[in-house]
């Protein structure tokens, strides 16, 4: 891992508008985001020789390379398990570049989840494992699966709906500062949260991420090359994937200890190879498909002790000026839900000093991918 | 309603359930129970398996109450409960199910206020062979 530490840097980010419905195809949106990221980096498309995305990304490398006039690709990679793949796309590119398999890497995610079909609309088409053990009973949607862990966390540790509201509010407050966020002009109050409709008790409407159309991309090069790019480099200080020995996807119920998820595994590796500790982190972009994932992740990544994730959110800890400013673009809950890729680009903006909710002097940022599925994480530093 | 889409490893579970028996896969060599069923024992890597009958008693480990939007058959019964039951004989084996008033009752047949984590439950089987759960002290 010493090979990877600060060996590569993110030098370009790009995105399309975010909306409930965009007219263009996922393919066109992907192309726009990638071109924007390359332009941000000041790197020509024909210099790109590595691509990485999610297995759930439906725009494949051949289409992207052909449409954009990329160079000969010598590395391409796709990461499984949905939102767990976001940070791993960058990690794979970092490994490829640090070991000389490629020189300019682009990672991207394009998605029309706002206007397109939702997976649970067609749950009659079931994968055999684990659906046979859950779907017939009406455990149908990701929200239902995570609510089960949330209820147990509340029971075991005294986590409350107010703690989950603290998460939703921090994300919304930051979105209210970000003109690109879908919820930019829509403030959230405790009354709105507590009176909103249930989705799967104990999770309500505001505990769930947005459904969004949009695409994002970022460009990674070696630290050496990064010095000549248009923007200040944001170094990949440490990177990790995590798939615990007993993990079972969204329904981690068959783990001996279901409340310790993939974050715990990724975190061990991430910190082991870093010069930083959780105390050194200035700002965090933590995967927030559901508010309840934040307490689990805060515990897993070591910002607090086991069972203390709910209490950690008290006293404005997740707000600007708090102990750990969270999801400063609004995150999946209030900016856009594009499988967590917006958390990576926001991490870059924070370390460039260009966020719409800038943490003064931010020099280190934790970015995480989906907790509750095999996951990944990045430690970024300026 | 959705019915289980069974795979090769899971098939014995459902065959026993159709006969009114709750059985869990176990390693025929080292004896470790495992769930969901899989071809190989993660403890001793044996491929020899057996299906061990369990008492059918358990406790509610957690539960959720889904509300629409849901598939139509489920929306019609919502909000209903989905429980995660920890087996009394094998606490690390947890089965997803519903807490119902009796076999084949609606998914919302037990009042929400009766559901709590830790409640003792007993397995029952629907006419289609789906394991469900009733409160030990209704």
Short mmCIF file of C-alpha atoms in Angstrom, two decimals:
data_model
loop_
_atom_site.label_atom_id
_atom_site.label_comp_id
_atom_site.label_asym_id
_atom_site.label_seq_id
_atom_site.Cartn_x
_atom_site.Cartn_y
_atom_site.Cartn_z
CA UNK A 1 0.00 0.00 0.00
CA UNK A 2 2.99 2.27 0.42
CA UNK A 3 2.95 2.21 -3.37
CA UNK A 4 -0.48 3.83 -3.41
CA UNK A 5 -0.07 6.44 -0.68
CA UNK A 6 -0.30 9.86 -2.35
CA UNK A 7 0.98 8.32 -5.60
CA UNK A 8 -2.01 9.53 -7.59
CA UNK A 9 -4.23 12.59 -7.58
CA UNK A 10 -7.69 13.59 -8.70
CA UNK A 11 -7.21 16.49 -11.09
CA UNK A 12 -10.56 16.84 -12.79
CA UNK A 13 -14.23 16.55 -11.87
CA UNK A 14 -17.32 16.97 -14.00
CA UNK A 15 -21.05 16.54 -13.76
CA UNK A 16 -24.31 17.13 -15.61
CA UNK A 17 -27.27 18.92 -14.06
CA UNK A 18 -29.20 16.82 -11.53
CA UNK A 19 -32.96 16.52 -11.95
CA UNK A 20 -35.90 14.21 -11.46
CA UNK A 21 -35.98 13.91 -15.24
CA UNK A 22 -33.37 14.75 -17.87
CA UNK A 23 -34.10 14.31 -21.58
CA UNK A 24 -30.78 12.78 -22.61
CA UNK A 25 -29.82 9.11 -22.43
CA UNK A 26 -27.52 7.71 -19.76
CA UNK A 27 -24.91 7.33 -22.49
CA UNK A 28 -25.10 10.99 -23.49
CA UNK A 29 -25.02 12.10 -19.85
CA UNK A 30 -21.96 9.93 -19.21
CA UNK A 31 -20.18 11.53 -22.18
CA UNK A 32 -21.00 15.03 -20.99
CA UNK A 33 -19.76 14.38 -17.45
CA UNK A 34 -16.52 12.80 -18.65
CA UNK A 35 -15.78 15.64 -21.08
CA UNK A 36 -16.46 18.17 -18.33
CA UNK A 37 -14.04 16.36 -16.00
CA UNK A 38 -11.32 16.20 -18.67
CA UNK A 39 -11.81 19.88 -19.44
CA UNK A 40 -11.54 20.66 -15.72
CA UNK A 41 -8.24 18.76 -15.66
CA UNK A 42 -6.97 20.32 -18.87
CA UNK A 43 -6.36 16.86 -20.35
CA UNK A 44 -7.35 15.89 -23.90
CA UNK A 45 -9.73 12.91 -24.33
CA UNK A 46 -7.23 11.02 -26.50
CA UNK A 47 -4.83 10.86 -23.56
CA UNK A 48 -7.24 8.71 -21.51
CA UNK A 49 -6.02 5.11 -21.29
CA UNK A 50 -7.97 3.79 -18.27
CA UNK A 51 -11.66 3.66 -17.37
CA UNK A 52 -13.48 2.47 -14.28
CA UNK A 53 -17.13 2.36 -13.31
CA UNK A 54 -19.74 0.21 -11.56
CA UNK A 55 -21.02 -3.14 -12.83
CA UNK A 56 -24.45 -1.48 -12.64
CA UNK A 57 -23.29 1.24 -15.06
CA UNK A 58 -25.06 0.56 -18.32
CA UNK A 59 -22.83 2.73 -20.51
CA UNK A 60 -19.87 0.47 -21.17
CA UNK A 61 -16.26 1.26 -21.94
CA UNK A 62 -16.56 0.57 -25.65
CA UNK A 63 -19.37 3.10 -26.06
CA UNK A 64 -17.64 5.75 -23.99
CA UNK A 65 -14.26 5.34 -25.65
CA UNK A 66 -15.74 5.39 -29.14
CA UNK A 67 -18.10 8.30 -28.53
CA UNK A 68 -15.44 10.52 -26.93
CA UNK A 69 -12.44 9.62 -29.04
CA UNK A 70 -10.42 8.29 -26.13
CA UNK A 71 -6.96 6.80 -26.64
CA UNK A 72 -6.08 3.10 -26.59
CA UNK A 73 -7.26 1.74 -23.27
CA UNK A 74 -4.80 -0.41 -21.34
CA UNK A 75 -6.87 -0.74 -18.17
CA UNK A 76 -10.63 -0.97 -17.56
CA UNK A 77 -12.47 -2.14 -14.51
CA UNK A 78 -15.99 -2.42 -13.16
CA UNK A 79 -16.87 -2.73 -9.51
CA UNK A 80 -19.79 -4.74 -8.22
CA UNK A 81 -22.45 -4.27 -5.54
CA UNK A 82 -24.12 -1.04 -6.62
CA UNK A 83 -23.36 1.95 -4.43
CA UNK A 84 -20.54 0.05 -2.74
CA UNK A 85 -18.48 0.54 -5.87
CA UNK A 86 -18.12 4.31 -6.01
CA UNK A 87 -14.78 4.78 -4.22
CA UNK A 88 -13.40 1.52 -5.58
CA UNK A 89 -13.57 2.90 -9.13
CA UNK A 90 -10.98 5.50 -8.10
CA UNK A 91 -9.04 2.93 -6.07
CA UNK A 92 -8.76 0.63 -9.10
CA UNK A 93 -7.54 3.48 -11.29
CA UNK A 94 -5.05 4.51 -8.60
CA UNK A 95 -3.65 0.98 -8.49
CA UNK A 96 -3.39 0.86 -12.28
CA UNK A 97 -1.64 4.22 -12.53
CA UNK A 98 0.68 3.64 -9.56
CA UNK A 99 1.81 0.35 -11.06
CA UNK A 100 2.31 1.71 -14.55
CA UNK A 101 -0.61 -0.01 -16.26
CA UNK A 102 -2.10 3.31 -17.33
CA UNK A 103 -1.45 7.05 -17.13
CA UNK A 104 -4.78 8.90 -17.31
CA UNK A 105 -7.84 7.31 -15.71
CA UNK A 106 -11.47 8.33 -15.76
CA UNK A 107 -14.13 7.00 -13.41
CA UNK A 108 -17.79 7.78 -14.00
CA UNK A 109 -21.38 6.98 -13.12
CA UNK A 110 -24.44 7.88 -15.17
CA UNK A 111 -27.90 7.09 -13.96
CA UNK A 112 -31.51 7.82 -14.75
CA UNK A 113 -33.05 6.61 -11.55
CA UNK A 114 -35.28 9.68 -11.26
CA UNK A 115 -37.21 8.99 -14.45
CA UNK A 116 -36.23 5.36 -15.05
CA UNK A 117 -37.50 2.15 -13.48
CA UNK A 118 -36.88 1.35 -9.81
CA UNK A 119 -35.55 -2.11 -9.07
CA UNK A 120 -38.38 -3.06 -6.73
CA UNK A 121 -41.05 -2.20 -9.32
CA UNK A 122 -40.21 -5.58 -10.83
CA UNK A 123 -39.44 -7.70 -7.81
CA UNK A 124 -41.39 -10.58 -9.34
CA UNK A 125 -38.13 -11.22 -11.18
CA UNK A 126 -36.12 -12.40 -8.20
CA UNK A 127 -32.57 -13.49 -7.83
CA UNK A 128 -32.58 -16.81 -5.98
CA UNK A 129 -30.24 -15.72 -3.21
CA UNK A 130 -31.17 -14.02 -0.95
CA UNK A 131 -34.58 -13.06 -2.39
CA UNK A 132 -36.15 -16.44 -1.62
CA UNK A 133 -35.61 -15.78 2.11
CA UNK A 134 -36.97 -12.23 2.14
CA UNK A 135 -39.20 -11.17 -0.77
CA UNK A 136 -42.21 -13.45 -0.11
CA UNK A 137 -42.56 -11.85 3.33
CA UNK A 138 -42.79 -8.36 1.89
CA UNK A 139 -39.23 -7.29 2.62
CA UNK A 140 -39.18 -5.80 -0.85
CA UNK A 141 -37.09 -2.62 -1.03
CA UNK A 142 -33.67 -1.46 0.13
CA UNK A 143 -35.44 0.83 2.63
CA UNK A 144 -37.14 -2.21 4.22
CA UNK A 145 -33.86 -4.08 4.46
CA UNK A 146 -31.97 -1.23 6.11
CA UNK A 147 -34.89 -0.30 8.39
CA UNK A 148 -34.46 -3.70 10.03
CA UNK A 149 -30.92 -2.78 11.09
CA UNK A 150 -32.02 0.74 12.06
CA UNK A 151 -34.72 -0.63 14.40
CA UNK A 152 -32.23 -2.95 16.08
CA UNK A 153 -29.69 -0.12 16.45
CA UNK A 154 -32.38 1.98 18.13
CA UNK A 155 -33.29 -0.90 20.44
CA UNK A 156 -29.75 -1.82 21.38
CA UNK A 157 -28.16 1.63 21.67
CA UNK A 158 -30.94 4.16 22.17
CA UNK A 159 -30.55 5.71 18.75
CA UNK A 160 -33.57 7.93 18.08
CA UNK A 161 -35.47 9.45 15.19
CA UNK A 162 -33.97 12.78 16.26
CA UNK A 163 -30.53 11.34 15.56
CA UNK A 164 -31.64 10.33 12.07
CA UNK A 165 -33.19 13.77 11.64
CA UNK A 166 -29.81 15.33 12.53
CA UNK A 167 -28.35 13.47 9.56
CA UNK A 168 -31.12 14.48 7.17
CA UNK A 169 -30.92 18.09 8.36
CA UNK A 170 -27.14 18.39 7.96
CA UNK A 171 -27.43 17.13 4.38
CA UNK A 172 -30.36 19.43 3.63
CA UNK A 173 -28.67 22.47 5.16
CA UNK A 174 -25.66 21.90 2.91
CA UNK A 175 -27.91 21.37 -0.13
CA UNK A 176 -29.53 24.71 0.67
CA UNK A 177 -26.09 26.24 0.04
CA UNK A 178 -25.52 24.34 -3.22
CA UNK A 179 -27.34 25.65 -6.32
CA UNK A 180 -26.69 22.34 -8.14
CA UNK A 181 -28.58 20.38 -5.47
CA UNK A 182 -32.08 19.16 -6.21
CA UNK A 183 -33.17 20.36 -2.75
CA UNK A 184 -31.35 23.72 -3.03
CA UNK A 185 -34.44 25.83 -2.41
CA UNK A 186 -36.26 23.48 -0.03
CA UNK A 187 -35.32 23.83 3.65
CA UNK A 188 -36.13 20.99 6.03
CA UNK A 189 -37.56 21.40 9.52
CA UNK A 190 -37.92 18.97 12.40
CA UNK A 191 -41.69 19.30 12.11
CA UNK A 192 -41.60 18.34 8.43
CA UNK A 193 -39.42 15.36 9.26
CA UNK A 194 -41.49 14.09 12.18
CA UNK A 195 -44.79 14.51 10.30
CA UNK A 196 -43.65 13.03 6.99
CA UNK A 197 -45.06 9.78 5.71
CA UNK A 198 -43.49 6.47 6.59
CA UNK A 199 -41.66 4.47 3.98
CA UNK A 200 -40.69 1.57 6.20
CA UNK A 201 -40.98 2.21 9.93
CA UNK A 202 -38.75 3.32 11.57
CA UNK A 203 -37.64 5.10 8.36
CA UNK A 204 -39.72 7.99 6.98
CA UNK A 205 -39.65 9.83 3.67
CA UNK A 206 -36.73 12.08 4.68
CA UNK A 207 -34.61 9.11 5.73
CA UNK A 208 -34.44 8.07 2.07
CA UNK A 209 -32.20 9.35 -0.69
CA UNK A 210 -33.47 11.16 -3.76
CA UNK A 211 -34.25 9.51 -7.08
CA UNK A 212 -32.13 11.37 -9.59
CA UNK A 213 -31.12 11.61 -13.23
CA UNK A 214 -27.54 12.73 -13.72
CA UNK A 215 -23.93 11.75 -14.33
CA UNK A 216 -20.55 12.50 -12.79
CA UNK A 217 -16.93 11.76 -13.60
CA UNK A 218 -13.45 12.35 -12.26
CA UNK A 219 -9.94 12.18 -13.69
CA UNK A 220 -6.97 10.56 -11.97
CA UNK A 221 -3.28 10.82 -12.89
CA UNK A 222 0.04 10.18 -11.17
CA UNK A 223 1.13 12.68 -8.52
CA UNK A 224 3.99 13.68 -10.79
CA UNK A 225 1.72 14.40 -13.75
CA UNK A 226 -0.76 16.16 -11.46
CA UNK A 227 1.69 18.97 -10.78
CA UNK A 228 1.29 20.11 -14.40
CA UNK A 229 -2.51 20.04 -14.45
CA UNK A 230 -4.85 23.02 -14.44
CA UNK A 231 -6.10 22.46 -10.88
CA UNK A 232 -4.45 21.85 -7.53
CA UNK A 233 -4.07 18.07 -7.06
CA UNK A 234 -6.21 16.18 -4.57
CA UNK A 235 -4.15 13.17 -3.53
CA UNK A 236 -5.51 9.67 -2.98
CA UNK A 237 -3.87 9.09 0.37
CA UNK A 238 -5.42 5.73 1.13
CA UNK A 239 -8.03 3.49 -0.47
CA UNK A 240 -9.81 0.32 0.55
CA UNK A 241 -12.54 -2.11 -0.35
CA UNK A 242 -14.39 -4.14 2.26
CA UNK A 243 -16.36 -7.37 2.06
CA UNK A 244 -16.52 -8.92 5.54
CA UNK A 245 -16.10 -12.67 5.84
CA UNK A 246 -19.76 -13.32 6.67
CA UNK A 247 -21.36 -10.42 4.84
CA UNK A 248 -24.54 -10.99 2.90
CA UNK A 249 -25.36 -7.84 0.93
CA UNK A 250 -28.22 -5.59 1.97
CA UNK A 251 -29.49 -8.19 4.41
CA UNK A 252 -26.51 -8.52 6.71
CA UNK A 253 -28.78 -10.47 9.05
CA UNK A 254 -26.86 -13.71 8.65
CA UNK A 255 -23.66 -12.21 9.98
CA UNK A 256 -22.94 -13.15 13.63
CA UNK A 257 -23.05 -9.42 14.33
CA UNK A 258 -25.32 -7.68 11.80
CA UNK A 259 -24.63 -4.18 13.15
CA UNK A 260 -20.99 -4.33 12.10
CA UNK A 261 -21.08 -4.03 8.35
CA UNK A 262 -18.56 -3.61 5.53
CA UNK A 263 -17.48 -0.18 6.83
CA UNK A 264 -15.61 -1.93 9.65
CA UNK A 265 -13.59 -4.03 7.23
CA UNK A 266 -12.84 -1.17 4.82
CA UNK A 267 -11.90 1.12 7.71
CA UNK A 268 -9.30 -1.26 9.13
CA UNK A 269 -7.46 -1.33 5.83
CA UNK A 270 -7.96 2.37 5.12
CA UNK A 271 -6.45 3.60 8.42
CA UNK A 272 -3.74 0.96 8.49
CA UNK A 273 -2.18 2.45 5.37
CA UNK A 274 -2.75 6.11 6.24
CA UNK A 275 -0.75 8.74 8.08
CA UNK A 276 -4.09 10.09 9.32
CA UNK A 277 -6.51 8.96 12.03
CA UNK A 278 -10.22 9.73 12.37
CA UNK A 279 -9.25 12.70 14.59
CA UNK A 280 -7.37 14.24 11.65
CA UNK A 281 -10.32 14.25 9.27
CA UNK A 282 -11.65 17.74 8.50
CA UNK A 283 -14.75 16.82 6.50
CA UNK A 284 -16.53 13.60 5.54
CA UNK A 285 -18.64 12.49 2.60
CA UNK A 286 -20.38 9.38 3.92
CA UNK A 287 -22.69 7.30 1.76
CA UNK A 288 -26.24 8.23 2.65
CA UNK A 289 -28.76 6.22 0.68
CA UNK A 290 -30.52 6.15 4.07
CA UNK A 291 -29.91 8.30 7.15
CA UNK A 292 -29.54 5.13 9.23
CA UNK A 293 -26.33 4.25 7.37
CA UNK A 294 -24.56 7.26 8.90
CA UNK A 295 -24.48 6.09 12.55
CA UNK A 296 -23.35 2.66 11.35
CA UNK A 297 -20.59 4.24 9.24
CA UNK A 298 -19.46 6.67 11.96
CA UNK A 299 -18.91 3.65 14.20
CA UNK A 300 -17.32 1.54 11.49
CA UNK A 301 -14.82 4.21 10.43
CA UNK A 302 -13.89 4.89 14.04
CA UNK A 303 -15.24 8.40 14.61
CA UNK A 304 -16.96 7.10 17.75
CA UNK A 305 -17.35 3.88 19.68
CA UNK A 306 -19.68 1.01 18.95
CA UNK A 307 -23.28 2.09 19.52
CA UNK A 308 -22.38 5.78 19.75
CA UNK A 309 -23.21 6.70 16.15
CA UNK A 310 -26.58 8.17 17.01
CA UNK A 311 -25.32 10.28 19.89
CA UNK A 312 -22.42 11.48 17.73
CA UNK A 313 -24.88 13.43 15.58
CA UNK A 314 -26.00 15.59 18.53
CA UNK A 315 -25.01 19.21 19.10
CA UNK A 316 -24.51 20.10 15.45
CA UNK A 317 -21.57 17.70 15.06
CA UNK A 318 -22.38 17.10 11.39
CA UNK A 319 -22.91 20.77 10.51
CA UNK A 320 -20.29 23.25 9.25
CA UNK A 321 -18.23 24.17 12.31
CA UNK A 322 -19.10 20.88 14.01
CA UNK A 323 -16.87 17.94 14.85
CA UNK A 324 -17.31 16.30 11.43
CA UNK A 325 -19.05 18.34 8.71
CA UNK A 326 -20.97 15.80 6.64
CA UNK A 327 -21.95 15.53 2.98
CA UNK A 328 -21.27 19.16 2.24
CA UNK A 329 -22.91 19.18 -1.19
CA UNK A 330 -26.11 17.73 0.27
CA UNK A 331 -25.21 14.08 -0.35
CA UNK A 332 -27.54 11.44 -1.70
CA UNK A 333 -30.25 12.65 0.65
CA UNK A 334 -30.45 16.21 -0.66
CA UNK A 335 -28.10 16.92 -3.58
CA UNK A 336 -28.53 13.94 -5.89
CA UNK A 337 -28.50 10.17 -5.59
CA UNK A 338 -26.13 9.00 -8.29
CA UNK A 339 -24.85 5.93 -6.46
CA UNK A 340 -22.62 8.07 -4.25
CA UNK A 341 -20.38 9.47 -6.97
CA UNK A 342 -21.26 13.04 -5.99
CA UNK A 343 -19.57 12.36 -2.65
CA UNK A 344 -16.25 11.88 -4.46
CA UNK A 345 -16.52 15.08 -6.49
CA UNK A 346 -17.55 17.03 -3.40
CA UNK A 347 -14.54 15.66 -1.54
CA UNK A 348 -12.37 17.08 -4.32
CA UNK A 349 -14.09 20.47 -4.15
CA UNK A 350 -13.56 20.66 -0.38
CA UNK A 351 -9.84 20.03 -0.75
CA UNK A 352 -9.62 22.58 -3.56
CA UNK A 353 -11.41 25.06 -1.34
CA UNK A 354 -14.26 25.49 -3.83
CA UNK A 355 -17.25 23.88 -2.11
CA UNK A 356 -20.45 25.89 -1.78
CA UNK A 357 -20.29 24.88 1.90
CA UNK A 358 -16.56 25.14 2.35
CA UNK A 359 -15.00 23.87 5.57
CA UNK A 360 -12.30 26.48 6.24
CA UNK A 361 -8.85 25.07 5.64
CA UNK A 362 -10.07 21.54 4.91
CA UNK A 363 -7.01 19.41 4.11
CA UNK A 364 -8.35 15.87 4.60
CA UNK A 365 -11.59 14.20 3.59
CA UNK A 366 -13.02 10.73 4.08
CA UNK A 367 -15.26 9.55 1.23
CA UNK A 368 -17.19 6.30 1.60
CA UNK A 369 -19.29 4.09 -0.62
CA UNK A 370 -22.47 2.21 0.22
CA UNK A 371 -22.55 0.70 3.71
CA UNK A 372 -24.80 -2.34 3.81
CA UNK A 373 -23.19 -3.78 0.68
CA UNK A 374 -19.58 -4.71 -0.12
CA UNK A 375 -18.09 -1.27 0.08
CA UNK A 376 -15.08 0.97 -0.57
CA UNK A 377 -13.60 4.18 0.78
CA UNK A 378 -11.02 6.85 0.02
CA UNK A 379 -8.94 9.14 2.16
CA UNK A 380 -8.26 12.28 0.16
CA UNK A 381 -5.81 15.01 1.13
CA UNK A 382 -4.74 18.29 -0.44
CA UNK B 1 -48.00 -12.44 -3.49
CA UNK B 2 -44.44 -13.38 -4.30
CA UNK B 3 -43.47 -16.99 -3.84
CA UNK B 4 -39.91 -18.12 -3.15
CA UNK B 5 -37.79 -18.49 -6.28
CA UNK B 6 -35.89 -21.51 -5.05
CA UNK B 7 -32.30 -22.35 -5.88
CA UNK B 8 -30.63 -25.76 -5.65
CA UNK B 9 -29.14 -25.10 -2.23
CA UNK B 10 -32.36 -23.72 -0.79
CA UNK B 11 -34.71 -26.37 -2.21
CA UNK B 12 -34.56 -28.78 0.77
CA UNK B 13 -35.57 -25.98 3.16
CA UNK B 14 -38.76 -25.39 1.17
CA UNK B 15 -39.45 -29.10 0.70
CA UNK B 16 -39.34 -29.64 4.46
CA UNK B 17 -41.39 -26.49 5.04
CA UNK B 18 -44.08 -27.84 2.70
CA UNK B 19 -44.32 -30.81 5.09
CA UNK B 20 -44.55 -28.53 8.10
CA UNK B 21 -40.98 -29.00 9.25
CA UNK B 22 -38.51 -26.22 9.97
CA UNK B 23 -35.06 -27.51 9.17
CA UNK B 24 -31.72 -25.73 8.92
CA UNK B 25 -28.77 -26.83 6.84
CA UNK B 26 -25.88 -28.26 8.86
CA UNK B 27 -22.48 -29.62 7.99
CA UNK B 28 -22.58 -33.42 8.09
CA UNK B 29 -18.92 -33.48 9.12
CA UNK B 30 -18.37 -30.74 11.72
CA UNK B 31 -22.02 -30.15 12.60
CA UNK B 32 -22.03 -26.35 12.22
CA UNK B 33 -25.39 -24.90 11.22
CA UNK B 34 -25.46 -22.39 8.38
CA UNK B 35 -27.95 -20.06 6.73
CA UNK B 36 -28.66 -19.30 3.94
CA UNK B 37 -27.97 -22.79 2.59
CA UNK B 38 -24.78 -23.06 0.56
CA UNK B 39 -22.86 -25.93 -1.04
CA UNK B 40 -19.82 -25.85 1.25
CA UNK B 41 -19.24 -25.55 5.01
CA UNK B 42 -17.38 -22.30 5.76
CA UNK B 43 -15.91 -23.85 8.93
CA UNK B 44 -14.43 -27.13 7.65
CA UNK B 45 -14.97 -26.84 3.87
CA UNK B 46 -16.90 -30.08 3.73
CA UNK B 47 -19.52 -30.53 1.00
CA UNK B 48 -21.46 -33.08 3.09
CA UNK B 49 -24.69 -31.58 4.38
CA UNK B 50 -27.68 -32.60 6.40
CA UNK B 51 -30.88 -30.82 7.35
CA UNK B 52 -31.41 -30.59 11.08
CA UNK B 53 -34.86 -30.11 12.54
CA UNK B 54 -35.14 -27.17 14.93
CA UNK B 55 -37.76 -26.51 17.59
CA UNK B 56 -39.41 -23.68 15.70
CA UNK B 57 -39.17 -21.41 18.70
CA UNK B 58 -37.45 -18.05 18.49
CA UNK B 59 -37.39 -14.40 19.45
CA UNK B 60 -37.99 -11.26 17.42
CA UNK B 61 -34.56 -9.71 16.74
CA UNK B 62 -35.95 -6.73 14.83
CA UNK B 63 -38.94 -5.75 12.71
CA UNK B 64 -40.06 -3.19 10.16
CA UNK B 65 -43.44 -1.87 9.03
CA UNK B 66 -43.40 -1.25 5.27
CA UNK B 67 -45.76 1.34 3.81
CA UNK B 68 -46.58 1.96 0.11
CA UNK B 69 -45.30 2.34 -2.57
CA UNK B 70 -45.19 -1.47 -2.64
CA UNK B 71 -46.20 -4.21 -5.04
CA UNK B 72 -50.04 -4.29 -5.23
CA UNK B 73 -50.64 -7.46 -3.15
CA UNK B 74 -48.44 -6.08 -0.38
CA UNK B 75 -49.74 -2.51 -0.61
CA UNK B 76 -53.22 -3.87 0.00
CA UNK B 77 -52.13 -5.24 3.40
CA UNK B 78 -49.81 -2.36 4.35
CA UNK B 79 -48.67 -1.31 6.80
CA UNK B 80 -47.77 -4.88 7.69
CA UNK B 81 -44.90 -6.27 9.72
CA UNK B 82 -41.78 -8.08 8.61
CA UNK B 83 -39.89 -9.65 11.50
CA UNK B 84 -36.42 -11.09 11.81
CA UNK B 85 -36.56 -14.11 14.10
CA UNK B 86 -33.53 -15.45 15.94
CA UNK B 87 -33.94 -19.21 16.42
CA UNK B 88 -33.95 -20.40 20.05
CA UNK B 89 -31.83 -23.46 19.20
CA UNK B 90 -29.40 -21.47 17.01
CA UNK B 91 -29.30 -17.79 17.98
CA UNK B 92 -27.05 -16.78 15.09
CA UNK B 93 -29.53 -18.12 12.55
CA UNK B 94 -32.11 -15.48 11.81
CA UNK B 95 -35.09 -15.97 9.52
CA UNK B 96 -37.14 -13.25 7.87
CA UNK B 97 -40.88 -13.78 8.29
CA UNK B 98 -44.12 -12.17 9.36
CA UNK B 99 -45.80 -12.17 12.74
CA UNK B 100 -49.36 -13.35 12.04
CA UNK B 101 -52.39 -14.19 14.22
CA UNK B 102 -52.66 -17.68 12.70
CA UNK B 103 -51.44 -19.55 9.61
CA UNK B 104 -52.66 -17.92 6.36
CA UNK B 105 -53.77 -14.76 8.18
CA UNK B 106 -53.08 -11.37 6.63
CA UNK B 107 -49.65 -9.84 7.08
CA UNK B 108 -51.21 -7.11 9.21
CA UNK B 109 -53.22 -9.50 11.40
CA UNK B 110 -51.19 -8.83 14.56
CA UNK B 111 -51.72 -5.31 15.98
CA UNK B 112 -48.55 -3.24 15.77
CA UNK B 113 -48.56 -2.57 19.51
CA UNK B 114 -48.19 -6.31 20.17
CA UNK B 115 -44.88 -6.48 18.28
CA UNK B 116 -41.68 -5.95 20.20
CA UNK B 117 -38.05 -6.95 19.97
CA UNK B 118 -37.41 -9.95 22.18
CA UNK B 119 -40.95 -11.33 21.94
CA UNK B 120 -41.07 -15.14 21.97
CA UNK B 121 -42.53 -16.61 18.80
CA UNK B 122 -43.36 -20.04 17.40
CA UNK B 123 -43.24 -21.14 13.77
CA UNK B 124 -46.41 -22.02 11.87
CA UNK B 125 -46.77 -22.94 8.23
CA UNK B 126 -49.12 -21.48 5.64
CA UNK B 127 -51.08 -23.73 3.28
CA UNK B 128 -48.47 -22.92 0.62
CA UNK B 129 -45.63 -24.09 2.86
CA UNK B 130 -44.24 -20.73 3.91
CA UNK B 131 -42.90 -20.62 7.49
CA UNK B 132 -44.59 -17.84 9.49
CA UNK B 133 -44.57 -16.85 13.14
CA UNK B 134 -47.15 -16.49 15.92
CA UNK B 135 -46.64 -15.00 19.37
CA UNK B 136 -46.07 -17.65 22.05
CA UNK B 137 -48.39 -15.66 24.33
CA UNK B 138 -50.99 -14.13 22.05
#
